[in-house]
Amino acid sequence: MRPPSYLRAAHFENLVGMPIEIRTKHMSGEVQSSVVDKDGKGEIEKTVDHGSYETIDPIEEITVLAKGVDAGEQRLDVTTHGIEVHKYKVEAGEGTQLKLTKA
């Protein structure tokens, strides 16, 4: 039997110089959206309420968008080796592209 492997939560640091939108797709199929202000930090973690207990809804995909920037979208499929919490830096890349790096 394999041990569990999923992304429990993601922390973001916005170094782009403008607000960014973080969209996460979770194992349940739900998409969650959050705005991180210029030079701000954000965290995304989602739980599923089962009445008498809660479980984590793992993050499967992350998309980062910068408002008002052409082609300012960066998508990342998540890979893990165990139960993990990832930290990401969002920076301006080449031209109008965003650069999303795991810290």
Coordinates of C-alpha atoms in Angstrom, one line a residue, residues 12-20 36-42 90:
F12 CA 2.4 32.5 -2.4
E13 CA 4.6 35.6 -2.4
N14 CA 3.7 38.2 -4.9
L15 CA 6.8 40.0 -6.4
V16 CA 5.1 41.1 -9.6
G17 CA 4.4 44.7 -8.6
M18 CA 0.6 44.4 -9.2
P19 CA -2.2 42.3 -7.7
I20 CA -2.4 38.7 -8.9
V36 CA -2.9 38.5 -3.5
D37 CA -2.1 42.3 -3.3
K38 CA 1.1 43.8 -4.7
D39 CA 4.1 42.8 -2.6
G40 CA 1.7 40.6 -0.5
K41 CA 1.5 37.0 0.6
G42 CA -1.3 34.5 0.4
V90 CA 5.4 34.9 -8.4

